[in-house]
Short mmCIF file of C-alpha atoms in Angstrom, two decimals:
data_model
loop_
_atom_site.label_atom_id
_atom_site.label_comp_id
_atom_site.label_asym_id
_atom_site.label_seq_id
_atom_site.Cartn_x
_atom_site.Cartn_y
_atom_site.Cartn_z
CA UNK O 1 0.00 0.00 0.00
CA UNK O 2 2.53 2.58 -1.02
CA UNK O 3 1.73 5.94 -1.44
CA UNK O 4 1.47 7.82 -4.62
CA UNK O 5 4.05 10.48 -5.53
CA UNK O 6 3.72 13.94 -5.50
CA UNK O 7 6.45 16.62 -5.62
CA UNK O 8 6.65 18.63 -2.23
CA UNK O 9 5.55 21.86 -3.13
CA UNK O 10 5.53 24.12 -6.29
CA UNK O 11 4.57 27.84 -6.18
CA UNK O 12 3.60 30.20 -9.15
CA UNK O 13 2.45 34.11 -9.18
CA UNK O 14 -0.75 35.50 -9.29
CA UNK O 15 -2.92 34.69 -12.23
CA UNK O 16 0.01 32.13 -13.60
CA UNK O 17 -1.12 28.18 -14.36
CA UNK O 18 0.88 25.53 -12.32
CA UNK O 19 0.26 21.37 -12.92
CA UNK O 20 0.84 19.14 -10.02
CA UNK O 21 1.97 15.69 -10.62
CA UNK O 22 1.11 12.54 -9.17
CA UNK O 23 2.73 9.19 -9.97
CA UNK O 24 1.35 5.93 -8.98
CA UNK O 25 1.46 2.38 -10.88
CA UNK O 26 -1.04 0.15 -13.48
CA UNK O 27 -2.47 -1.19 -9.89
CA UNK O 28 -3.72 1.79 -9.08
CA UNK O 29 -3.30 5.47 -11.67
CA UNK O 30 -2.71 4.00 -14.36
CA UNK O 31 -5.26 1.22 -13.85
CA UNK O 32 -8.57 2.81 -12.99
CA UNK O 33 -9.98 6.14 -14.12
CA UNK O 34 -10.76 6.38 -9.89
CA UNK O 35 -8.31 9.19 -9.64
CA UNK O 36 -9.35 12.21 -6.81
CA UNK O 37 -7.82 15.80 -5.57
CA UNK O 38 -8.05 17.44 -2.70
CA UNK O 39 -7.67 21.15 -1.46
CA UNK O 40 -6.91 21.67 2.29
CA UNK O 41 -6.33 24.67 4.24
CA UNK O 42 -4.62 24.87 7.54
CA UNK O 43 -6.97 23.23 10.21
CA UNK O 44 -9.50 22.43 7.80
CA UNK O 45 -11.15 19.01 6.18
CA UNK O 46 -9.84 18.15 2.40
CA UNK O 47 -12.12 19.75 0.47
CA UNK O 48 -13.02 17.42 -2.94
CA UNK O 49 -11.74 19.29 -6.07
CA UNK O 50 -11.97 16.56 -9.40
CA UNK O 51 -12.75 13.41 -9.09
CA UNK O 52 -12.81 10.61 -11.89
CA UNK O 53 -9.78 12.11 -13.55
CA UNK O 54 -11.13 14.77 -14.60
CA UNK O 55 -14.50 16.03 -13.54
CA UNK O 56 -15.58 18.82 -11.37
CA UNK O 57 -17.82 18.80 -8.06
CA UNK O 58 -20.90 21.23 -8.62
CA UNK O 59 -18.93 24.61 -7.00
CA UNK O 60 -15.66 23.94 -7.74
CA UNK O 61 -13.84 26.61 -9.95
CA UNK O 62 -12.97 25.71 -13.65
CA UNK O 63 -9.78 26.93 -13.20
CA UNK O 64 -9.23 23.41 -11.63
CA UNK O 65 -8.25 20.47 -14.06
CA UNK O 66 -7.14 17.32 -13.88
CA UNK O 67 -5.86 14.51 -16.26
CA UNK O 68 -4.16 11.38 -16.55
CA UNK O 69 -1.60 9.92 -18.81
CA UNK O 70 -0.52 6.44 -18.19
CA UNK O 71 0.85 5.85 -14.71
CA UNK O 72 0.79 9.73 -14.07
CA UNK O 73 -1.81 11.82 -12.87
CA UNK O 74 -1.81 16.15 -12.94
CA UNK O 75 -3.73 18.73 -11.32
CA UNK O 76 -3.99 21.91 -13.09
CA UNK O 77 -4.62 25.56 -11.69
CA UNK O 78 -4.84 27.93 -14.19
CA UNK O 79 -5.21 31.83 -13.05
CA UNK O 80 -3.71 31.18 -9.29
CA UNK O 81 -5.18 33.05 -6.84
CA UNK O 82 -4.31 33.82 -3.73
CA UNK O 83 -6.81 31.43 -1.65
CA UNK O 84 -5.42 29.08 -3.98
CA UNK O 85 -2.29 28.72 -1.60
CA UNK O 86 -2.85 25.17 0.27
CA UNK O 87 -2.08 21.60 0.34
CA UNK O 88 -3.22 19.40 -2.33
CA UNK O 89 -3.38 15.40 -2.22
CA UNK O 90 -4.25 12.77 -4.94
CA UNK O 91 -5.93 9.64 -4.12
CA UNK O 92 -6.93 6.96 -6.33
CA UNK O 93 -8.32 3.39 -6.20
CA UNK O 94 -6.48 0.49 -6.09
CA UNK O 95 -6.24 -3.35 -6.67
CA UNK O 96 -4.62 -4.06 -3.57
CA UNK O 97 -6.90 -1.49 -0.76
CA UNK O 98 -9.70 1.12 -1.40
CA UNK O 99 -7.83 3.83 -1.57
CA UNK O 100 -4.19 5.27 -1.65
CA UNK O 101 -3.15 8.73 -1.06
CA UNK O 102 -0.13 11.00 -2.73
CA UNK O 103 1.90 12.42 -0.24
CA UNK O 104 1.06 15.83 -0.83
CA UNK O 105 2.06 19.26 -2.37
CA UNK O 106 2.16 22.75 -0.89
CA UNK O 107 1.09 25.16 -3.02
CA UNK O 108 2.67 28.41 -2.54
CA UNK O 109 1.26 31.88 -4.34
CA UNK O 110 4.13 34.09 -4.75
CA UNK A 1 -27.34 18.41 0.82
CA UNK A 2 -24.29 15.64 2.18
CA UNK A 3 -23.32 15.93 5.64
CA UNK A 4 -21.69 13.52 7.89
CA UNK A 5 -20.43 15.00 11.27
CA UNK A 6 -17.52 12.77 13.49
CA UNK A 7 -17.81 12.61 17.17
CA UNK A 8 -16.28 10.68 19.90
CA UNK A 9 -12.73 11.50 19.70
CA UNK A 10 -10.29 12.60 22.81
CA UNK A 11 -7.54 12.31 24.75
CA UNK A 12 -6.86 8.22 25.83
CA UNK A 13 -3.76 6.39 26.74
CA UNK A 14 -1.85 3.96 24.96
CA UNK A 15 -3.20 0.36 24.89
CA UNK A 16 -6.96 1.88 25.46
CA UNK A 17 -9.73 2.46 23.58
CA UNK A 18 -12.31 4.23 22.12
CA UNK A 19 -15.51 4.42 19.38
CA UNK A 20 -15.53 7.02 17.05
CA UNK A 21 -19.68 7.93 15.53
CA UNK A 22 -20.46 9.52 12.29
CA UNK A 23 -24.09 10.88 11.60
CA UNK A 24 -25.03 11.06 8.39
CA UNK A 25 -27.86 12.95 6.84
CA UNK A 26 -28.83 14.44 3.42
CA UNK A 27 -28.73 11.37 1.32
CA UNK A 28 -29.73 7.50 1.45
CA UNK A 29 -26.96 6.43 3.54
CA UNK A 30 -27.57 2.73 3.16
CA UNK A 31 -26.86 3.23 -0.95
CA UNK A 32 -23.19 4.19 0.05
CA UNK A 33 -19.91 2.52 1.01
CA UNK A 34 -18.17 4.50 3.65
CA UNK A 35 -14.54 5.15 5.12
CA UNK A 36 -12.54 6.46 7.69
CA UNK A 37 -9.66 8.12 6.75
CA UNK A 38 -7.25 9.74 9.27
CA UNK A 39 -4.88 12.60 9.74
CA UNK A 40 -2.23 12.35 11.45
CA UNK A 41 -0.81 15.68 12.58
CA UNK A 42 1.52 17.98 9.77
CA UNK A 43 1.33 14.22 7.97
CA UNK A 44 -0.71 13.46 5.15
CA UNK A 45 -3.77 11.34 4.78
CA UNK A 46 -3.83 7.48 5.23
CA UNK A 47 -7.14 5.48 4.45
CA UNK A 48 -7.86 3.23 7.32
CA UNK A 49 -11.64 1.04 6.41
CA UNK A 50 -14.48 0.65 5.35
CA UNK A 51 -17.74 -0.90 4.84
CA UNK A 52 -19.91 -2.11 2.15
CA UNK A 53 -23.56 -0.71 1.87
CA UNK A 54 -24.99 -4.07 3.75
CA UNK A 55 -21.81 -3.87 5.69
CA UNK A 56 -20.96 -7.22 4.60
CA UNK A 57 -17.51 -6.21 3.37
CA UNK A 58 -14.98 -4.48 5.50
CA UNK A 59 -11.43 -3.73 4.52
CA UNK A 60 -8.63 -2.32 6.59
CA UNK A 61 -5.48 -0.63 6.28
CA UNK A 62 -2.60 -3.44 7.32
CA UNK A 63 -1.57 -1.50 10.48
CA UNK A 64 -5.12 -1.58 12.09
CA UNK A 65 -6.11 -4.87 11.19
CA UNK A 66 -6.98 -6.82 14.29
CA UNK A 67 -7.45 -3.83 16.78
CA UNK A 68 -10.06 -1.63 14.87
CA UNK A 69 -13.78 -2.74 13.73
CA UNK A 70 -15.63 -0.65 10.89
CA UNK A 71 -19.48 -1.01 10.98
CA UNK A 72 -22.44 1.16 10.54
CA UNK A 73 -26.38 0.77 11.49
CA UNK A 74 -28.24 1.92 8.22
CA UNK A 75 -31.64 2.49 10.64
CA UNK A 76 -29.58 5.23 12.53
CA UNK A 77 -27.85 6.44 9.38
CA UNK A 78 -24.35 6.20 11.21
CA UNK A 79 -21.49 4.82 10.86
CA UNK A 80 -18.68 3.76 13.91
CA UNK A 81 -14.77 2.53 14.30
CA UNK A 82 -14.09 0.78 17.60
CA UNK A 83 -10.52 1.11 17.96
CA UNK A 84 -9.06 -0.84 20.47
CA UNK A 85 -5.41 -1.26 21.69
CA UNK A 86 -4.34 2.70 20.48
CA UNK A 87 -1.24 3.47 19.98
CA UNK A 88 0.36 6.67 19.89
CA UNK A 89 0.62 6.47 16.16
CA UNK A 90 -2.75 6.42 16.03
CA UNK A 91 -2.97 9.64 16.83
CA UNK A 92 -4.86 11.67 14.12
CA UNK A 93 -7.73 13.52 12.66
CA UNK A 94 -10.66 10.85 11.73
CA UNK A 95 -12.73 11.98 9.08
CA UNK A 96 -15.74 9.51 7.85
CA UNK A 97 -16.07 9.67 3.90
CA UNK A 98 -19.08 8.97 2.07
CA UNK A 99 -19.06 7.01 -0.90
CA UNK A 100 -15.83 6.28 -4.04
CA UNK A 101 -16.08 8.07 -6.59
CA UNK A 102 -16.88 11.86 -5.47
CA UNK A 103 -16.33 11.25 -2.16
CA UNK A 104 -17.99 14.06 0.50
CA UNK A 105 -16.38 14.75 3.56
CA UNK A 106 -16.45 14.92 7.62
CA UNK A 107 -14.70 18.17 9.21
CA UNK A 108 -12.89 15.37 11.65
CA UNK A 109 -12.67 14.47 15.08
CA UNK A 110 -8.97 14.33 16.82
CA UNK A 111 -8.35 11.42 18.56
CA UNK A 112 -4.75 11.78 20.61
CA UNK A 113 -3.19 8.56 22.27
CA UNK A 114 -1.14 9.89 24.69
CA UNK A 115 0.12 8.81 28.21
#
């Protein structure tokens, strides 16, 4: 049940696009289109932002993408913001558990 | 509208125990699996269980198996994790997670095993 990986942190300016990546394996990224992202503030819950790849909870910005290629999964933010500045976690489905979770990025608006 | 709220964390020593609730209201909770998935603190997030809709599958995250118990009464539209010989790695934010695919969320309850 390893975790998926995700870079540490990655920043951009104001109104700049940044992609975060997160690597897993055909058991679990790159086998099922199960793949989730999650926005969390300090002292708050994760807050769903695409699941299935690619699609969008009702209320979540467009400026929020996500995609998949082979064992590889990205999260896109296009126009940062400045309440855009959190962490973000993958999670997908896997042959082995439920669920596995990336390790996490921290988003930093410059 | 989805909400599940977490109760019954706190402050217990190592080797106790304790049962952590979620309520659930808003949708059909019997149609849904649910989870627990926890926090531990400036760590990222670990899945621990969960349950089938009839609750007649449970799965577990290795390092609980054999000290915690997922199960849920669809007539009280909750869900519960007895956790039983704590450790202080078990020390975390439990949130309870409705359903796979879009999953909805908890805000948490801390549970700190501590002597």
């Amino acid at each position: 049940q390893s975790a998926l990986t995700q870079p540490a942190s990655v920043s951009g300016s104001p109104g700049q696009s940044i992609t975060i990546s997160c690597t897993g394996t055909s058991s679990d990224v790159g086998g099922y289109n199960y793949v989730s992202w999650y926005q969390q503030h300090p002292g708050k819950a994760p807050k769903l932002m695409i699941y299935e790849v690619s699609k969008r909870p009702s209320g979540v910005s467009n400026r929020f993408s996500g995609s998949k290629s082979g064992n590889t999964a990205s999260l896109t933010i296009s126009g940062l913001q400045a309440e855009d500045e959190a962490d973000y976690y993958c999670s997908s489905y896997t042959s082995s558990s439920p669920w596995v979770f990336g390790g996490g990025t921290k988003l930093t608006v410059l | 509208e989805v909400q599940v709220v977490e109760s019954g964390g706190g402050l217990v020593q190592p080797g106790g125990s304790l049962r952590l609730s979620c309520a659930a209201s808003g949708f059909t909770f019997s149609s849904y699996w649910m989870s627990w998935v926890r926090q531990a603190p400036g760590k990222g997030l670990e899945w621990v269980a969960n349950i089938k809709q009839d609750g007649s599958e449970k799965y577990y995250v290795d390092s609980v198996k054999g000290r915690f118990t997922i199960s849920r009464d669809n007539a009280k539209n909750s869900l519960y994790l007895q956790m039983n010989s704590l450790r202080a790695e078990d020390t975390a934010v439990y949130y309870c997670v409705v359903g796979v695919g879009a999953p909805s969320w908890g805000q948490g309850t801390l549970v700190t095993v501590s002597s």
